[in-house]
Amino acid sequence: MTGIVRGAPVPFDAPVYVTRPLLPPLDAVTARLAEVWSTQQLTNIGAQHDRLEAALRAHLAVPNLSLFTNGTLALFTAIRALALSGEVVTTPFTFPATPHALSWSGITPVFCDIDPVSLNLDPAAVARAITPRTTGILAVHVYGTPCDVEALQQLATLHGLRLIYDAAHAFGARVDGRPIGTFGDATMFSFHATKLFHTAEGGALACGDAALKRTIDDLRNFGIHGPDAVDAIGLNGKMTELQAALGLCVLAQLEGELATRRRLLARYRERLGSLDGVTWLPGPTGADASCQYAVIRVDATRFGCSRDVLHRELQAYNVFTRKYFHPLCVDYACYRDLPSAARSNLPVASRAVQEVLCVPLYGGLSEGDVGRICDMILVIRERAAHDRVAGAGLASRGE
Ligand SMILES: Cc1ncc(COP(=O)(O)O)c(C=O)c1O
C-alpha cells in the first residue's frame, strides 16, 4: 500500500498500465539469437523469418501470410497491392495508422458511422458512403471484435470494391470458428509490443490468393522480383531475423498468456458485469476471442461520473487505463475538414468515443490485481453517488 487517496487506500505500489508485453524467458531468446549469430544473417528473409511465417500461417489458419516490420507498412502494402485509389470507406473509431495508410497513399478516407454494439463499421452506413470514386473498404475489427464480415463482403461484391481488414487487435479471433484472417481480400495484423502476440515491432498480411501474396512479397522488398528485376515501386517492410526470433519465443508462450487473460476477463465480468452504468463490449468469448483488450463503456448518467473522471481518478490509485480510441480520427487536424468528418455523419462514434475505457489486461496481472482494480472502480462510483447527493465533487465536474 502506498497511502490513502481521498479516503481509500492506494492498492498498488507501482503503476499498473493497460498492458505489458509478454516477455518470454530470456534464455530462450538468447538461444534463438545464438542461431541468428551462427548464420550471420540479420535480415532479408532468413531462417527465423521463414520459420515464423510458417508457424503463424498455421496458427492463424490462413492460406498465405507475409511478415512485415510493422503493421502500418503491411497496410500500406495491401493498399498498393490491391491498387486502391480515389476514395476508400473506413471507420473514424480506430488508431491513426488506419486512415493514415490511405492518405499517405493519396487516397481520400471517407469516414462513416459505426455499429452501436460492436463499434465496428456499420454496413448500412458504408452503403450510403459509396460513390463512383470508391475503390475499397478498409474495415477494422476494433478491440478484436469481428466486423459484420458477411454484410461487408456483400457490399464489396455488389459494388466491385476491394475489402481490406485491419485486424491489429484480432490475432487468433474467429467468426463462428472461421479464422479472422480469411475474410476479404487481405487482412493486416500488428505485432507491436502492445499486442497479445508480438515481435516488439512487427506485422503481417494474410490473403487467400497466392498471386497476391507474390505481389505483396515483392512490394515488401522494394519491388524486387528477382536478381535482375525490379517490377514495382515497393518499400522496405521486411521483418528482421531478430524480430522473428523473438516472435518464435513469444509464440511458444502464447497459450499460457491466453489462458491467464481469459481468467482475468472472466474475473472482470464477474465483478463488474451487473454494475449499473458499466457495459462490457459483447465480443466473442472462449476460443473465438482475441483477448487483446478489456473494454468497458461508462454511461456517465447511470454510473455517476463520466468516463474521463473515472480514467483520471483511477490514476490516483496507480491504475492507468486508456481511452482508446479517443479522439476520433475525424478530430485530427488532417481530417477534420473532410465532408465525411461532420459530426452529424457520425452520431454513434461520437458517443462511443466519450464512453470507452480499456482497463488493464495482461498475463502479468493476478486475479487479485483485477479484484483490486474493480474495488477502485466501485470506490470511485460510490464517491460520485455520494457527491451527487451532496451536489459537489466528481459527479458535478463537467467532464
Ligand atoms: C487498429 C490499428 N491499426 C493499425 C495499427 C498499427 O500497427 P503497427 O503499430 O504495428 O504499425 C495499430 C497499432 O496499434 C492499431 O491499433
XYZ file of C-alpha atoms and ligand atoms in Angstrom:
415
model
C 0.000 0.000 0.000
C 1.305 3.463 -0.812
C -1.016 5.673 1.176
C -4.557 6.959 1.282
C -6.152 8.984 -1.515
C -9.499 10.637 -0.842
C -10.177 8.244 2.000
C -9.296 4.994 0.183
C -6.005 3.082 0.333
C -3.924 3.020 -2.852
C -3.703 -0.698 -3.668
C -0.653 -0.726 -5.974
C 2.930 0.292 -5.143
C 3.825 0.756 -8.802
C 1.765 1.953 -11.768
C -0.443 -0.695 -13.363
C -0.632 0.089 -17.065
C -3.253 -1.030 -19.524
C -0.890 -3.639 -20.930
C 2.592 -5.090 -20.597
C 4.383 -7.134 -23.232
C 4.612 -10.888 -22.954
C 8.315 -11.411 -22.255
C 9.478 -14.970 -22.955
C 12.283 -16.411 -20.808
C 15.470 -14.549 -21.672
C 17.489 -17.761 -22.092
C 15.049 -18.940 -24.774
C 15.537 -15.665 -26.644
C 19.303 -15.868 -26.216
C 19.340 -19.404 -27.650
C 17.435 -18.221 -30.726
C 19.710 -15.217 -31.107
C 22.697 -17.596 -30.974
C 21.210 -19.353 -34.022
C 20.938 -16.000 -35.815
C 24.559 -15.205 -34.901
C 25.692 -18.541 -36.278
C 24.107 -17.766 -39.666
C 25.415 -14.170 -39.685
C 22.184 -13.177 -41.438
C 20.321 -10.404 -39.626
C 17.585 -9.673 -42.165
C 16.472 -10.229 -45.794
C 14.127 -13.181 -45.220
C 16.330 -15.617 -43.283
C 15.715 -18.875 -41.460
C 13.967 -17.348 -38.408
C 11.726 -15.320 -40.685
C 10.701 -18.363 -42.684
C 10.121 -20.410 -39.543
C 7.911 -17.726 -38.002
C 5.992 -17.153 -41.234
C 5.182 -20.875 -41.452
C 4.320 -21.109 -37.744
C 1.968 -18.125 -37.899
C 0.362 -19.296 -41.121
C -0.534 -22.494 -39.272
C -1.521 -20.724 -36.051
C -3.780 -18.220 -37.804
C -5.013 -20.905 -40.226
C -4.608 -18.661 -43.287
C -3.550 -19.836 -46.760
C -0.884 -17.157 -47.304
C 0.987 -14.898 -44.920
C 3.710 -12.292 -45.356
C 5.594 -10.888 -42.381
C 6.378 -7.186 -42.097
C 8.493 -4.934 -39.955
C 5.300 -3.363 -38.594
C 1.562 -3.409 -39.210
C 1.426 0.061 -40.744
C 3.756 -0.884 -43.604
C 1.695 -4.039 -44.075
C -1.403 -1.845 -44.525
C 0.437 0.422 -46.998
C 1.424 -2.655 -48.962
C -2.100 -4.108 -49.024
C -3.423 -0.809 -50.362
C -0.760 -0.759 -53.101
C -1.057 -4.453 -53.965
C -4.825 -4.146 -54.385
C -4.414 -0.922 -56.417
C -6.792 1.155 -54.309
C -7.257 4.769 -55.379
C -9.790 7.613 -55.187
C -11.904 7.064 -52.071
C -11.924 4.253 -49.531
C -14.639 3.930 -46.904
C -13.315 3.457 -43.378
C -14.064 3.959 -39.700
C -13.268 7.012 -37.579
C -13.052 4.793 -34.473
C -9.552 3.379 -34.834
C -5.851 4.030 -34.364
C -4.316 6.746 -36.615
C -2.491 4.136 -38.748
C -5.738 3.055 -40.427
C -6.750 6.313 -42.168
C -3.125 7.470 -42.458
C -2.290 4.424 -44.594
C -4.946 5.616 -47.040
C -3.989 9.306 -47.024
C -0.285 8.524 -47.336
C -1.212 6.538 -50.464
C -3.021 9.532 -51.977
C -6.473 8.134 -51.196
C -9.286 10.076 -49.520
C -10.572 8.264 -46.442
C -14.353 8.504 -46.316
C -15.424 8.096 -42.709
C -18.719 6.520 -41.872
C -20.506 5.638 -38.682
C -20.149 2.517 -36.583
C -22.493 -0.057 -35.139
C -23.647 0.905 -31.606
C -22.950 -2.567 -30.197
C -19.807 -3.875 -31.915
C -18.322 -0.382 -32.557
C -17.215 -1.679 -35.973
C -18.210 -0.199 -39.338
C -21.985 -0.164 -39.778
C -22.651 -1.818 -43.170
C -25.721 0.400 -43.756
C -23.564 3.497 -43.276
C -20.890 2.022 -45.550
C -23.518 1.501 -48.271
C -24.519 5.177 -48.027
C -20.885 6.324 -48.258
C -20.084 4.537 -51.536
C -19.684 6.855 -54.555
C -18.431 6.321 -58.124
C -14.903 7.165 -56.821
C -14.920 4.424 -54.156
C -12.463 1.588 -54.793
C -12.448 -0.187 -51.470
C -13.498 -0.634 -47.864
C -10.923 -0.623 -45.059
C -12.636 -2.128 -42.028
C -11.189 -2.615 -38.541
C -12.025 -5.451 -36.137
C -11.919 -2.978 -33.257
C -10.712 -4.487 -29.948
C -10.687 -7.858 -31.724
C -14.484 -7.941 -32.158
C -15.127 -9.212 -35.685
C -16.888 -6.912 -38.148
C -20.094 -7.957 -39.851
C -17.959 -9.790 -42.398
C -20.883 -11.162 -44.386
C -22.593 -7.802 -44.924
C -19.310 -6.069 -45.800
C -18.416 -8.773 -48.323
C -21.862 -8.471 -49.915
C -21.356 -4.721 -50.325
C -17.859 -5.194 -51.731
C -19.083 -7.774 -54.233
C -22.131 -5.734 -55.234
C -20.066 -2.600 -55.927
C -16.900 -4.293 -57.209
C -14.808 -2.998 -54.295
C -11.712 -4.373 -52.611
C -12.114 -5.257 -48.944
C -9.172 -4.945 -46.542
C -9.365 -5.753 -42.851
C -7.218 -4.131 -40.193
C -7.007 -6.963 -37.645
C -4.356 -5.278 -35.488
C -6.363 -6.304 -32.400
C -7.764 -9.572 -33.633
C -4.883 -12.047 -33.542
C -6.382 -15.519 -33.204
C -10.024 -14.347 -33.270
C -12.578 -16.408 -35.173
C -16.079 -15.826 -36.557
C -18.160 -18.913 -35.758
C -14.940 -20.907 -35.818
C -13.651 -19.409 -39.080
C -10.214 -17.727 -38.728
C -10.338 -13.936 -38.810
C -7.581 -13.689 -41.435
C -9.615 -15.499 -44.078
C -12.118 -12.711 -44.834
C -11.904 -10.008 -47.506
C -9.029 -9.624 -49.979
C -6.327 -9.110 -47.359
C -6.042 -8.859 -43.583
C -3.395 -6.957 -41.677
C -2.104 -7.996 -38.233
C 0.056 -5.875 -35.956
C 2.732 -7.471 -33.808
C 3.559 -4.326 -31.853
C 4.728 -4.888 -28.264
C 1.280 -3.849 -27.001
C -0.343 -6.741 -28.842
C -1.084 -10.201 -27.480
C 1.353 -11.798 -29.937
C 4.262 -9.510 -30.695
C 7.717 -9.217 -32.205
C 8.461 -5.882 -30.416
C 7.528 -4.160 -33.699
C 6.074 -6.244 -36.485
C 3.076 -7.144 -38.556
C 1.729 -9.382 -41.280
C -0.638 -9.555 -44.223
C -2.806 -12.595 -44.810
C -4.537 -13.224 -48.118
C -6.312 -16.029 -49.921
C -4.791 -15.516 -53.349
C -1.286 -16.947 -53.934
C -0.612 -14.469 -56.777
C -1.491 -11.588 -54.458
C 0.957 -12.980 -51.881
C 3.724 -12.888 -54.533
C 2.890 -9.243 -55.329
C 2.876 -8.410 -51.615
C 6.261 -10.086 -51.103
C 7.782 -8.105 -53.978
C 6.302 -4.815 -52.752
C 7.618 -5.566 -49.254
C 11.134 -5.790 -50.735
C 11.483 -2.605 -52.861
C 9.551 -4.243 -55.720
C 12.494 -6.566 -56.396
C 11.207 -9.608 -58.269
C 14.483 -11.413 -58.928
C 18.229 -10.823 -59.070
C 17.900 -8.667 -62.187
C 14.328 -7.381 -61.998
C 12.593 -4.571 -60.137
C 8.989 -4.771 -61.272
C 7.149 -2.355 -58.982
C 7.512 0.668 -56.728
C 7.980 -1.172 -53.452
C 9.047 -0.210 -49.964
C 11.187 -1.832 -47.304
C 8.849 -3.705 -44.995
C 10.907 -6.803 -44.272
C 10.831 -8.332 -40.809
C 14.337 -8.829 -39.416
C 15.761 -12.077 -38.045
C 15.858 -10.525 -34.564
C 12.146 -9.722 -34.642
C 11.324 -13.185 -35.985
C 13.476 -14.899 -33.346
C 11.638 -13.011 -30.608
C 8.314 -13.865 -32.251
C 9.069 -17.600 -32.188
C 9.789 -17.362 -28.463
C 6.602 -15.343 -27.815
C 4.520 -17.805 -29.824
C 5.738 -20.655 -27.599
C 4.299 -18.804 -24.556
C 1.024 -17.743 -26.129
C -1.304 -20.451 -24.826
C -0.347 -19.684 -21.218
C -0.833 -15.940 -21.747
C -4.237 -16.525 -23.331
C -5.383 -18.810 -20.528
C -4.467 -16.144 -17.955
C -6.163 -13.381 -19.937
C -9.339 -15.468 -20.215
C -9.380 -15.934 -16.433
C -8.800 -12.211 -15.854
C -11.569 -11.244 -18.276
C -13.939 -13.625 -16.510
C -12.991 -12.041 -13.177
C -13.665 -8.515 -14.501
C -17.069 -9.576 -15.828
C -17.902 -11.333 -12.580
C -17.126 -8.214 -10.541
C -18.433 -5.508 -12.886
C -20.835 -7.428 -15.123
C -24.007 -6.171 -13.498
C -22.824 -2.750 -12.393
C -25.305 -0.073 -13.464
C -23.653 2.376 -15.878
C -20.930 -0.053 -16.990
C -21.365 -2.115 -20.154
C -18.955 -4.743 -21.419
C -18.405 -4.906 -25.142
C -20.080 -8.057 -26.363
C -17.181 -9.502 -28.430
C -16.691 -13.229 -28.945
C -15.841 -15.366 -25.953
C -13.920 -18.588 -25.378
C -11.684 -19.835 -28.165
C -13.054 -17.253 -30.649
C -11.866 -14.222 -28.629
C -8.576 -12.428 -29.204
C -8.343 -11.328 -25.514
C -6.463 -8.248 -26.715
C -8.354 -5.702 -24.607
C -10.733 -5.491 -21.670
C -13.096 -2.681 -22.658
C -15.936 -1.123 -20.729
C -18.352 1.633 -21.677
C -19.224 4.133 -18.994
C -22.636 5.784 -19.141
C -21.992 8.969 -17.138
C -25.600 9.432 -16.028
C -26.071 5.923 -14.702
C -22.535 5.409 -13.431
C -22.475 8.715 -11.569
C -19.425 10.278 -13.203
C -18.021 10.431 -16.710
C -15.513 8.074 -18.316
C -12.959 10.907 -18.218
C -13.379 11.369 -14.465
C -13.134 7.617 -13.843
C -9.971 7.484 -16.003
C -8.386 10.329 -14.063
C -9.440 9.157 -10.624
C -8.072 5.660 -11.242
C -4.657 7.204 -11.874
C -4.667 8.485 -8.306
C -4.758 4.783 -7.321
C -1.918 3.885 -9.715
C -4.251 2.331 -12.293
C -3.553 3.681 -15.782
C -6.451 2.946 -18.130
C -6.566 4.156 -21.764
C -9.340 5.951 -23.618
C -8.746 4.004 -26.855
C -9.724 5.294 -29.485
C -10.059 8.844 -28.321
C -10.050 11.219 -30.148
C -11.924 10.042 -33.217
C -9.789 10.197 -36.370
C -12.125 12.909 -37.696
C -10.904 15.186 -34.914
C -7.298 15.113 -36.151
C -6.348 18.380 -37.869
C -5.546 16.463 -41.073
C -9.071 15.035 -41.397
C -11.417 17.440 -39.666
C -12.232 19.401 -42.853
C -13.311 16.374 -44.870
C -17.055 16.347 -45.617
C -17.331 12.878 -44.057
C -15.843 14.229 -40.805
C -19.032 16.153 -39.973
C -20.276 15.096 -36.534
C -23.806 14.803 -37.905
C -22.449 11.946 -40.047
C -21.108 10.078 -37.008
C -23.554 10.127 -34.073
C -22.753 6.618 -32.828
C -18.970 7.031 -32.991
C -19.232 10.462 -31.346
C -20.976 8.944 -28.342
C -18.843 5.803 -28.104
C -15.618 7.794 -28.034
C -16.797 9.560 -24.847
C -17.611 6.282 -23.100
C -14.993 3.627 -23.862
C -12.262 2.751 -21.395
C -9.656 -0.002 -21.690
C -8.787 -1.412 -18.283
C -5.536 -3.314 -17.578
C -5.260 -6.754 -19.161
C -2.064 -8.787 -19.464
C -0.740 -12.098 -18.260
C 1.431 -10.489 -15.567
C -1.692 -9.396 -13.636
C -3.172 -11.641 -10.977
C -6.872 -12.188 -10.296
C -6.225 -10.336 -7.042
C -4.936 -7.333 -9.025
C -8.102 -7.347 -11.147
C -10.143 -7.566 -7.958
C -8.329 -4.506 -6.598
C -8.868 -2.555 -9.848
C -12.592 -3.391 -9.649
C -12.628 -2.304 -5.986
C -11.243 1.096 -7.001
C -13.877 1.469 -9.743
C -16.550 0.749 -7.139
C -14.988 3.205 -4.674
C -14.991 5.958 -7.320
C -18.584 5.131 -8.259
C -19.731 5.293 -4.637
C -17.937 8.574 -4.118
C -19.600 10.004 -7.243
C -23.014 8.894 -5.919
C -22.262 10.470 -2.554
C -21.101 13.701 -4.220
C -24.225 13.734 -6.351
C -26.352 13.698 -3.233
C -24.146 16.413 -1.753
C -24.252 18.365 -5.060
C -20.492 18.627 -5.397
C -17.350 16.765 -6.370
C -16.824 14.149 -9.056
C -20.332 13.915 -10.367
C -20.729 17.640 -10.878
C -17.468 18.094 -12.781
C -18.441 18.798 -16.337
C -16.024 16.287 -17.913
C -6.218 -0.586 -35.295
C -4.748 -0.454 -35.545
N -4.313 -0.397 -36.814
C -3.000 -0.284 -37.102
C -2.054 -0.231 -36.111
C -0.608 -0.061 -36.477
O 0.146 -1.192 -36.252
P 1.728 -1.064 -36.021
O 1.934 -0.380 -34.718
O 2.190 -2.491 -35.991
O 2.295 -0.320 -37.168
C -2.444 -0.292 -34.790
C -1.418 -0.235 -33.744
O -1.554 -0.456 -32.624
C -3.831 -0.399 -34.487
O -4.273 -0.421 -33.213
